Short mmCIF file of C-alpha atoms in Angstrom, two decimals:
data_model
loop_
_atom_site.label_atom_id
_atom_site.label_comp_id
_atom_site.label_asym_id
_atom_site.label_seq_id
_atom_site.Cartn_x
_atom_site.Cartn_y
_atom_site.Cartn_z
CA ARG Y 106 46.95 127.18 67.85
CA ALA Y 107 50.13 125.16 67.54
CA ARG Y 108 51.00 126.13 63.97
CA ILE Y 109 50.61 129.59 62.49
CA MET Y 110 53.40 129.51 59.89
CA ALA Y 111 52.29 129.07 56.30
CA GLU Y 112 54.13 126.30 54.49
CA GLY Y 113 57.23 127.51 52.64
CA ILE Y 114 57.30 130.89 54.36
CA THR Y 115 60.16 131.48 56.79
CA SER Y 116 59.95 133.60 59.90
CA GLU Y 117 62.15 136.25 58.24
CA ARG Y 118 59.78 136.65 55.30
CA MET Y 119 56.79 136.93 57.59
CA ALA Y 120 58.56 139.62 59.60
CA ASP Y 121 59.33 141.53 56.42
CA SER Y 122 55.65 141.61 55.49
CA GLU Y 123 54.88 143.42 58.80
CA VAL Y 124 51.58 141.50 58.98
CA VAL Y 125 51.97 140.40 62.59
CA ASP Y 126 49.33 139.31 65.08
CA SER Y 127 50.67 140.48 68.45
CA ARG Y 128 48.04 138.70 70.52
CA PRO Y 129 49.45 136.03 72.85
CA ARG Y 130 49.31 132.59 71.29
CA THR Y 131 50.09 129.12 72.57
CA VAL Y 132 52.44 126.72 70.82
CA ILE Y 133 53.31 123.15 71.70
CA ILE Y 134 56.74 121.78 70.78
CA ASN Y 135 57.64 118.10 70.83
CA LYS Y 136 61.34 117.50 71.45
CA ASN Y 137 63.33 115.29 69.06
CA GLU Y 138 66.93 114.06 69.11
CA GLN Y 139 68.10 117.63 68.31
CA GLY Y 140 66.16 119.14 71.20
CA TYR Y 141 63.48 121.80 70.73
CA GLY Y 142 65.31 123.56 67.91
CA PHE Y 143 65.51 127.15 69.15
CA ASN Y 144 67.70 129.49 71.18
CA VAL Y 145 66.66 132.01 73.82
CA ARG Y 146 68.21 135.37 74.63
CA GLY Y 147 67.33 138.18 77.00
CA GLN Y 148 68.11 140.05 80.18
CA VAL Y 149 70.26 138.43 82.86
CA ALA Y 150 68.67 140.27 85.81
CA SER Y 151 65.05 140.10 86.93
CA GLY Y 152 62.38 142.79 86.72
CA GLY Y 153 62.85 145.80 84.46
CA THR Y 154 60.89 148.65 82.91
CA LEU Y 155 57.52 147.90 81.30
CA LYS Y 156 57.54 148.22 77.51
CA PRO Y 157 54.58 148.48 75.11
CA ILE Y 158 53.89 145.79 72.51
CA ASP Y 159 50.96 146.70 70.26
CA GLY Y 160 49.61 149.04 72.96
CA GLN Y 161 49.91 146.51 75.81
CA LEU Y 162 52.53 146.97 78.55
CA TYR Y 163 54.75 143.99 79.40
CA ALA Y 164 57.71 143.45 81.68
CA PRO Y 165 60.94 142.48 79.83
CA MET Y 166 60.71 139.01 78.30
CA GLN Y 167 63.21 136.53 76.92
CA HIS Y 168 62.96 136.16 73.16
CA ILE Y 169 63.66 133.59 70.46
CA SER Y 170 67.05 134.45 68.98
CA ALA Y 171 67.39 131.53 66.51
CA VAL Y 172 65.19 128.77 65.09
CA LEU Y 173 66.54 125.55 63.58
CA ASP Y 174 65.27 125.17 60.02
CA GLN Y 175 62.70 122.36 59.83
CA GLY Y 176 63.22 121.63 63.53
CA PRO Y 177 60.48 121.13 66.15
CA ALA Y 178 60.18 124.86 66.95
CA TYR Y 179 60.05 125.73 63.26
CA GLU Y 180 57.30 123.17 62.70
CA ALA Y 181 55.36 124.57 65.66
CA GLY Y 182 55.34 128.04 64.11
CA ILE Y 183 57.92 129.77 66.27
CA ARG Y 184 59.96 132.52 64.65
CA VAL Y 185 62.93 134.68 65.51
CA GLY Y 186 61.93 137.66 67.66
CA ASP Y 187 58.97 136.00 69.39
CA ARG Y 188 58.71 137.04 73.07
CA ILE Y 189 58.16 134.33 75.68
CA LEU Y 190 55.24 135.22 77.93
CA GLU Y 191 54.75 131.84 79.65
CA VAL Y 192 56.58 128.52 79.92
CA ASN Y 193 54.43 125.51 80.81
CA GLY Y 194 51.86 127.71 82.54
CA THR Y 195 54.42 129.74 84.52
CA THR Y 196 54.80 133.42 83.71
CA ALA Y 197 58.14 134.43 82.21
CA GLU Y 198 57.57 138.19 82.36
CA GLY Y 199 60.48 139.87 84.10
CA ALA Y 200 62.27 136.53 84.60
CA THR Y 201 66.02 136.15 84.19
CA HIS Y 202 67.57 134.30 81.28
CA LYS Y 203 68.68 131.48 83.59
CA GLU Y 204 65.21 131.10 85.09
CA VAL Y 205 63.54 130.79 81.68
CA VAL Y 206 66.20 128.40 80.37
CA ASP Y 207 65.74 126.22 83.46
CA MET Y 208 61.96 126.17 82.93
CA ILE Y 209 62.46 125.02 79.34
CA ARG Y 210 65.04 122.38 80.26
CA ASN Y 211 62.73 120.94 82.92
CA ALA Y 212 59.80 120.60 80.49
CA GLY Y 213 60.59 117.06 79.39
CA ASP Y 214 59.65 115.88 75.91
CA GLN Y 215 56.83 118.37 75.36
CA LEU Y 216 57.05 122.13 75.88
CA THR Y 217 54.14 124.57 75.97
CA LEU Y 218 54.93 128.24 75.37
CA VAL Y 219 52.77 131.36 75.25
CA LEU Y 220 54.41 133.71 72.76
CA ILE Y 221 53.94 137.23 71.45
CA SER Y 222 55.10 138.12 67.95
CA VAL Y 223 56.43 141.62 67.30
CA LYS Y 224 57.07 143.71 64.21
CA ARG Y 225 60.62 143.99 62.94
CA GLN Y 226 61.00 147.61 64.07
CA ASP Y 227 59.70 146.73 67.54
CA ALA Y 228 62.02 143.72 67.71
CA GLN Y 229 64.99 145.94 66.86
CA MET Y 230 64.00 148.44 69.54
CA LEU Y 231 63.61 145.68 72.14
CA GLU Y 232 66.92 144.13 71.05
CA LYS Y 233 68.70 147.42 71.70
CA GLU Y 234 67.23 147.42 75.19
CA VAL Y 235 68.47 143.87 75.77
CA GLU Y 236 71.95 144.87 74.57
CA ARG Y 237 71.92 147.80 76.98
CA LEU Y 238 70.89 145.55 79.86
CA HIS Y 239 73.53 142.99 78.94
CA SER Y 240 76.21 145.68 79.04
CA THR Y 241 75.12 147.25 82.35
CA SER Y 242 73.38 144.55 84.38
CA LYS Y 243 75.03 142.01 86.63
CA ASP Y 244 73.66 138.51 87.07
CA PHE Y 245 73.43 138.03 90.82
CA PHE Y 246 71.38 134.86 90.44
CA GLU Y 247 74.30 132.64 89.50
CA ARG Y 248 75.25 131.60 92.99
CA ARG Y 249 77.53 129.05 94.59
CA SER Y 250 78.88 128.22 98.00
CA LEU Y 251 82.56 129.00 98.51
CA PRO Y 252 84.42 127.60 101.53
CA ILE Y 253 85.59 131.01 102.72
CA THR Y 254 86.36 131.38 106.43
CA ILE Y 255 87.97 133.68 108.96
CA PRO Y 256 89.01 131.16 111.62
CA ASP Y 257 91.18 133.46 113.70
CA THR Y 258 92.84 136.85 114.13
CA ARG Y 259 96.33 138.05 114.99
CA GLN Y 260 97.91 141.17 116.40
CA VAL Y 261 100.24 143.23 114.20
CA GLU Y 262 102.60 145.94 115.37
CA LYS Y 263 103.99 148.24 112.74
CA LEU Y 264 105.48 151.71 112.82
CA GLY Y 265 104.47 152.08 116.45
CA GLU Y 266 100.83 151.14 115.78
CA ARG Y 267 99.23 147.96 117.10
CA TYR Y 268 96.12 146.59 115.44
CA THR Y 269 94.18 143.39 114.72
CA VAL Y 270 93.99 141.65 111.35
CA PHE Y 271 91.50 138.95 110.34
CA ASN Y 272 93.00 135.89 108.63
CA ILE Y 273 91.01 134.89 105.53
CA TYR Y 274 91.11 131.32 104.25
CA MET Y 275 89.56 129.62 101.21
CA ALA Y 276 89.31 125.82 101.23
CA GLY Y 277 92.19 125.64 103.67
CA ARG Y 278 94.38 128.13 101.79
CA HIS Y 279 95.46 131.27 103.62
CA LEU Y 280 94.63 134.10 101.23
CA SER Y 281 95.34 137.26 103.17
CA SER Y 282 94.98 139.10 106.47
CA LYS Y 283 92.93 142.33 106.54
CA ARG Y 284 92.12 145.07 109.02
CA TYR Y 285 88.55 146.08 109.76
CA SER Y 286 89.12 149.39 107.93
CA GLU Y 287 89.98 147.41 104.80
CA PHE Y 288 86.69 145.52 105.09
CA ALA Y 289 84.85 148.83 105.42
CA ALA Y 290 86.59 150.20 102.31
CA LEU Y 291 85.74 147.01 100.40
CA HIS Y 292 82.09 147.28 101.43
CA GLN Y 293 81.82 150.84 100.14
CA LYS Y 294 83.61 150.03 96.90
CA LEU Y 295 81.38 147.03 96.22
CA ARG Y 296 78.23 149.06 96.93
CA ASP Y 297 79.35 151.66 94.42
CA GLU Y 298 80.11 148.99 91.81
CA PHE Y 299 77.10 146.68 92.33
CA VAL Y 300 74.33 149.13 93.10
CA GLU Y 301 71.57 146.58 92.40
CA PHE Y 302 72.85 144.01 94.89
CA SER Y 303 71.36 143.74 98.38
CA PHE Y 304 74.45 143.68 100.57
CA PRO Y 305 74.43 142.24 104.10
CA LYS Y 306 75.16 144.61 106.95
CA LEU Y 307 78.80 145.13 107.82
CA PRO Y 308 79.52 145.09 111.60
CA GLY Y 309 79.74 148.65 112.88
CA LYS Y 310 82.73 150.51 114.26
CA TRP Y 311 83.54 150.39 117.95
CA PRO Y 312 85.32 153.43 119.45
CA PHE Y 313 86.97 151.51 122.29
CA ALA Y 314 89.33 148.56 122.52
CA LEU Y 315 87.49 145.34 121.69
CA SER Y 316 87.13 142.71 124.36
CA GLU Y 317 87.80 139.11 123.39
CA THR Y 318 84.08 138.46 123.14
CA ARG Y 319 83.43 141.48 120.93
CA LEU Y 320 86.46 140.68 118.76
CA ASP Y 321 85.20 137.14 118.16
CA ALA Y 322 81.72 138.47 117.35
CA ARG Y 323 83.26 140.84 114.79
CA ARG Y 324 85.29 137.97 113.29
CA ARG Y 325 82.15 135.86 112.88
CA ALA Y 326 80.20 138.80 111.42
CA LEU Y 327 82.94 139.54 108.86
CA GLU Y 328 83.09 135.85 107.92
CA ASN Y 329 79.32 135.85 107.40
CA TYR Y 330 79.62 139.01 105.29
CA LEU Y 331 82.22 137.49 102.96
CA ASP Y 332 80.26 134.24 102.73
CA LYS Y 333 77.08 136.01 101.58
CA VAL Y 334 78.79 138.47 99.23
CA CYS Y 335 81.02 135.86 97.57
CA ALA Y 336 77.99 133.63 96.99
CA ALA Y 337 77.19 135.93 94.04
CA ARG Y 338 79.63 134.69 91.42
CA VAL Y 339 79.82 137.99 89.55
CA ILE Y 340 81.03 139.69 92.75
CA ALA Y 341 83.35 136.89 93.91
CA GLU Y 342 85.15 136.82 90.57
CA GLY Y 343 85.18 140.59 90.08
CA GLU Y 344 88.40 142.60 90.14
CA THR Y 345 87.50 144.40 93.38
CA MET Y 346 87.03 141.22 95.38
CA ARG Y 347 90.06 139.57 93.81
CA GLU Y 348 92.29 142.48 94.74
CA PHE Y 349 90.95 142.39 98.29
CA LEU Y 350 91.40 138.65 98.83
CA GLU Y 351 94.76 138.23 97.15
CA MET Y 352 97.74 138.35 99.48
CA ASP Y 353 99.51 141.68 99.20
CA LYS Y 354 102.67 142.97 100.82
CA ASP Y 355 100.88 143.24 104.16
CA SER Y 356 99.69 146.67 102.98
CA GLY Y 357 103.22 147.47 101.79
CA ASP Y 358 103.88 150.09 104.44
CA ASN Y 359 107.64 149.72 104.19
CA GLN Y 360 110.32 147.50 102.73
CA GLU Y 361 111.05 145.81 106.05
CA ALA Y 362 107.42 144.74 106.41
CA THR Y 363 107.43 143.48 102.84
CA LYS Y 364 110.53 141.37 103.40
CA GLU Y 365 109.04 140.00 106.62
CA VAL Y 366 105.86 138.89 104.85
CA GLU Y 367 107.70 137.40 101.87
CA SER Y 368 109.78 135.25 104.24
CA LEU Y 369 106.71 133.78 105.95
CA ASP Y 370 106.20 130.02 105.74
CA VAL Y 371 103.13 128.96 103.76
CA GLU Y 372 101.60 125.59 103.03
CA LEU Y 373 100.92 124.58 99.43
CA ARG Y 374 98.97 121.53 98.33
CA VAL Y 375 99.92 119.86 95.06
CA LEU Y 376 97.76 117.34 93.21
CA LEU Y 377 99.38 114.06 92.16
CA ALA Y 378 98.40 111.81 89.27
CA ASP Y 379 96.50 109.38 91.53
CA ARG Y 380 94.29 112.32 92.65
CA SER Y 381 95.87 112.46 96.11
CA THR Y 382 97.52 115.65 97.32
CA VAL Y 383 100.84 116.32 98.98
CA SER Y 384 101.38 119.33 101.26
CA VAL Y 385 104.70 121.15 101.43
CA THR Y 386 105.78 124.05 103.61
CA VAL Y 387 107.80 126.66 101.72
CA LYS Y 388 108.60 130.36 101.90
CA LYS Y 389 105.87 132.57 100.51
CA ASP Y 390 108.19 133.97 97.83
CA SER Y 391 109.51 130.55 96.77
CA THR Y 392 109.96 130.07 93.03
CA THR Y 393 108.65 127.15 90.98
CA ALA Y 394 112.06 125.51 91.17
CA ALA Y 395 112.07 125.63 94.97
CA VAL Y 396 108.51 124.31 95.32
CA HIS Y 397 109.18 121.56 92.77
CA LYS Y 398 112.22 120.46 94.77
CA ALA Y 399 110.16 120.37 97.97
CA VAL Y 400 107.42 118.28 96.33
CA VAL Y 401 109.61 115.65 94.68
CA ARG Y 402 111.57 115.27 97.91
CA LYS Y 403 108.37 114.89 99.93
CA ILE Y 404 107.03 112.07 97.73
CA GLY Y 405 110.38 110.27 97.71
CA LEU Y 406 111.11 110.51 93.99
CA ALA Y 407 114.63 109.36 93.05
CA LYS Y 408 116.86 112.40 92.46
CA GLU Y 409 117.84 111.33 88.93
CA ASN Y 410 114.15 111.46 87.97
CA TRP Y 411 113.35 114.91 89.34
CA LYS Y 412 113.84 116.55 85.93
CA LEU Y 413 111.25 114.19 84.38
CA PHE Y 414 108.42 115.84 86.32
CA ALA Y 415 107.28 119.45 86.50
CA LEU Y 416 104.77 121.67 88.25
CA PHE Y 417 101.68 122.70 86.28
CA GLN Y 418 98.75 125.03 86.85
CA LEU Y 419 95.31 123.54 86.32
CA THR Y 420 93.43 125.91 84.00
CA ALA Y 421 90.18 126.03 82.08
CA HIS Y 422 89.44 123.58 79.26
CA ASP Y 423 90.97 120.77 81.32
CA PHE Y 424 94.45 121.99 80.32
CA GLU Y 425 97.59 122.13 82.46
CA ARG Y 426 100.04 125.02 81.99
CA LYS Y 427 103.67 124.32 82.87
CA LEU Y 428 105.01 126.83 85.38
CA GLN Y 429 108.18 128.71 84.53
CA PRO Y 430 111.15 128.32 86.92
CA ALA Y 431 110.99 131.89 88.25
CA GLU Y 432 107.18 132.03 88.74
CA SER Y 433 105.62 132.18 92.19
CA PRO Y 434 103.41 129.11 92.79
CA HIS Y 435 101.99 130.66 95.95
CA ARG Y 436 100.75 133.70 94.05
CA ILE Y 437 99.07 131.43 91.49
CA TYR Y 438 97.73 129.29 94.32
CA ILE Y 439 95.91 132.14 96.02
CA LYS Y 440 94.79 133.83 92.80
CA ASN Y 441 92.63 130.78 92.19
CA TYR Y 442 90.84 131.30 95.51
CA SER Y 443 87.39 131.02 93.90
CA SER Y 444 88.08 127.44 92.86
CA THR Y 445 86.49 124.88 95.16
CA GLU Y 446 89.07 122.30 94.10
CA LYS Y 447 91.70 121.19 96.60
CA THR Y 448 94.42 123.01 94.66
CA CYS Y 449 95.26 124.51 91.29
CA LEU Y 450 98.80 123.08 91.27
CA THR Y 451 99.69 119.63 90.01
CA LEU Y 452 102.82 117.54 89.41
CA LYS Y 453 102.92 115.81 86.01
CA LYS Y 454 105.53 114.11 83.90
CA TRP Y 455 107.67 116.24 81.59
CA VAL Y 456 109.31 113.59 79.45
CA PHE Y 457 108.60 112.75 75.82
CA THR Y 458 110.98 109.91 74.97
CA LEU Y 459 109.95 106.39 75.86
CA THR Y 460 113.56 105.34 76.54
CA GLN Y 461 113.89 107.84 79.38
CA GLU Y 462 110.48 106.95 80.77
CA VAL Y 463 111.13 103.20 80.73
CA LEU Y 464 114.44 103.64 82.57
CA ALA Y 465 112.80 105.91 85.14
CA SER Y 466 110.04 103.33 85.71
CA GLU Y 467 112.48 101.26 87.73
CA ASP Y 468 111.77 103.80 90.50
CA ASN Y 469 108.47 102.78 92.14
CA VAL Y 470 107.40 106.39 92.77
CA ALA Y 471 108.03 107.43 89.16
CA ARG Y 472 106.29 104.31 87.82
CA ASN Y 473 103.24 105.03 89.96
CA LEU Y 474 103.06 108.60 88.63
CA PHE Y 475 103.46 107.43 85.02
CA TYR Y 476 100.77 104.78 85.52
CA TRP Y 477 98.12 107.04 87.00
CA GLN Y 478 98.74 109.77 84.44
CA ALA Y 479 98.26 107.21 81.66
CA VAL Y 480 95.00 106.07 83.29
CA GLU Y 481 93.80 109.67 83.48
CA ASP Y 482 94.82 110.52 79.90
CA ILE Y 483 93.01 107.47 78.52
CA GLY Y 484 89.96 108.17 80.65
CA LYS Y 485 89.76 111.79 79.47
CA GLY Y 486 90.23 110.88 75.81
CA ARG Y 487 93.70 112.42 75.48
CA ILE Y 488 94.97 109.00 74.46
CA ASP Y 489 92.82 106.93 72.11
CA PRO Y 490 93.07 103.29 73.29
CA GLY Y 491 91.44 101.97 70.12
CA SER Y 492 91.06 98.19 70.14
CA GLN Y 493 93.25 97.89 73.26
CA LEU Y 494 90.64 99.37 75.60
CA LYS Y 495 89.37 96.09 77.05
CA HIS Y 496 92.88 94.73 77.50
CA LEU Y 497 93.89 97.91 79.36
CA GLN Y 498 90.81 97.68 81.57
CA VAL Y 499 91.70 94.09 82.52
CA LEU Y 500 95.27 95.11 83.37
CA GLN Y 501 94.06 98.08 85.41
CA GLN Y 502 91.88 95.82 87.53
CA GLY Y 503 94.66 93.24 87.99
CA HIS Y 504 97.11 93.09 90.87
CA ASN Y 505 100.65 94.42 90.29
CA LYS Y 506 99.94 95.00 86.60
CA GLN Y 507 101.25 98.57 86.36
CA LEU Y 508 104.25 97.67 84.19
CA GLN Y 509 102.15 95.58 81.80
CA PHE Y 510 99.59 98.40 81.60
CA LEU Y 511 102.31 100.95 80.81
CA ASP Y 512 103.98 98.66 78.26
CA LEU Y 513 100.70 98.42 76.36
CA ALA Y 514 99.78 102.10 76.77
CA ARG Y 515 103.16 103.17 75.39
CA THR Y 516 102.34 101.46 72.09
CA LEU Y 517 99.38 103.80 71.53
CA PRO Y 518 99.93 106.62 68.97
CA ASP Y 519 98.94 109.46 71.31
CA TYR Y 520 101.09 108.40 74.25
CA CYS Y 521 103.39 111.25 75.40
CA ALA Y 522 101.45 113.76 73.29
CA VAL Y 523 100.55 117.23 74.59
CA ILE Y 524 96.91 118.19 74.01
CA PHE Y 525 96.13 121.92 73.77
CA PRO Y 526 92.78 123.63 74.42
CA HIS Y 527 90.45 123.94 71.43
CA ALA Y 528 90.81 127.10 69.36
CA ALA Y 529 89.71 128.66 66.08
CA CYS Y 530 91.63 127.71 62.93
CA ASP Y 531 91.86 129.38 59.51
CA ALA Y 532 91.56 125.94 57.88
CA ARG Y 533 87.97 125.62 59.13
CA LYS Y 534 85.08 127.94 58.38
CA GLN Y 535 83.02 126.43 61.19
CA GLY Y 536 84.08 124.82 64.44
CA HIS Y 537 87.43 124.71 66.23
CA VAL Y 538 90.43 122.39 66.33
CA ILE Y 539 92.36 120.69 69.13
CA ALA Y 540 96.13 120.50 68.62
CA SER Y 541 97.90 117.29 69.62
CA VAL Y 542 101.71 117.47 69.55
CA SER Y 543 104.29 114.73 70.18
CA LEU Y 544 107.80 113.90 68.96
CA ASN Y 545 106.21 111.88 66.15
CA HIS Y 546 103.19 113.90 65.05
CA LEU Y 547 101.28 117.15 64.92
CA LYS Y 548 97.53 116.62 64.68
CA LEU Y 549 94.71 119.11 64.40
CA LEU Y 550 91.57 117.35 65.59
CA ALA Y 551 88.31 118.86 64.36
CA CYS Y 552 85.84 119.77 67.10
CA SER Y 553 82.84 121.99 67.75
CA GLU Y 554 83.18 125.52 69.14
CA GLU Y 555 82.50 123.95 72.56
CA GLY Y 556 85.43 121.55 72.18
CA VAL Y 557 83.45 118.37 71.41
CA LEU Y 558 85.51 116.18 69.06
CA GLU Y 559 84.21 115.36 65.61
CA VAL Y 560 85.80 111.92 65.43
CA THR Y 561 85.30 111.53 61.69
CA HIS Y 562 87.51 114.50 60.77
CA GLN Y 563 91.22 114.89 61.38
CA VAL Y 564 93.88 117.06 59.79
CA THR Y 565 97.41 115.68 60.20
#
């Protein structure tokens, strides 16, 4: 039962022969250091239309998309195209890709699958159906809790009209203020776009002026609506929701209203190297230069050292992008509303010569920022401590050892280097590279397509 593959015959050759037994069969796979040795692919949503396999109707199933040669799955007789009917006694018919992957991951060292083999022509037909589902279906099962709130409302008077807007916040950041009619329009647009999603009920219209009690009930209902809808990641990160939540020109009714909104005071939080945050109050339309000035003043950095630090945006791949002087930090701040981090803005050093850095270290604030950035860079592998690791750890745990720690860290080859996100490279047929740039070197560090370093290979 566990092995149906004849020795020396690959799954591709067996499929070519079209001699396929489509009856469900059970296989047992024992995990090794490489895992189970196969990949799974299939629909992202649950349910689906029944399809015939050898005359028997089945709901859509995940299938084996790749098998590691001579791996555990290969040895157990699994082949590309096999459909997964059960995982450890639990049916996988109609299950989502995430559900089946989770079942497999939770199996431990031994995995029991019930599989159905299909002919090549049937596999191709089923694969086309999977491709169609991948292109049209939305995965509503990837969920998360976002700290989205509507804590209060305010009255707006514009062009002779007086109305109420609901103030929307995410993790303490004010994103935007919207009228009820804008919520209603969002609801209809989302329903048209995500027809398979079960939307919560939007509070109904009220033809008369709302009392305080009714207004508060509507505020709470709208907050509940956003909380439930944004829990589906595909909706929260979609263009429709982003456009709704991002601060606009207060509907842009006229230039005077736009100027009034742009001159509003907003609070921005900026992450420092020691993982603490500093809050500054600036105008909504403030440029990077203005926000940077507010931050360095707030933390008490000596004026001659201001130019040695810059504002960065925290992005994917654990990479920080330096903001340009004329950019709007507030716009970047609110565009990253779906992040549950405290902020997407950070202050980091922007100096690459040790002479400048050593002189600036006489300022306690600058020295503290240099120290904690060095600690972070070593901890994240951006700086290779080599044989100095234990010595650095001792200094980090010591009292008033920041200068000694920095003196030692500055002797390391990667100190003051800029590390870029991993990317494809023409010099490698497989895998990616990570670029490391400093005043003294340009390194291309070999890594996997997921960004995991291959420490034995380096192109300099």
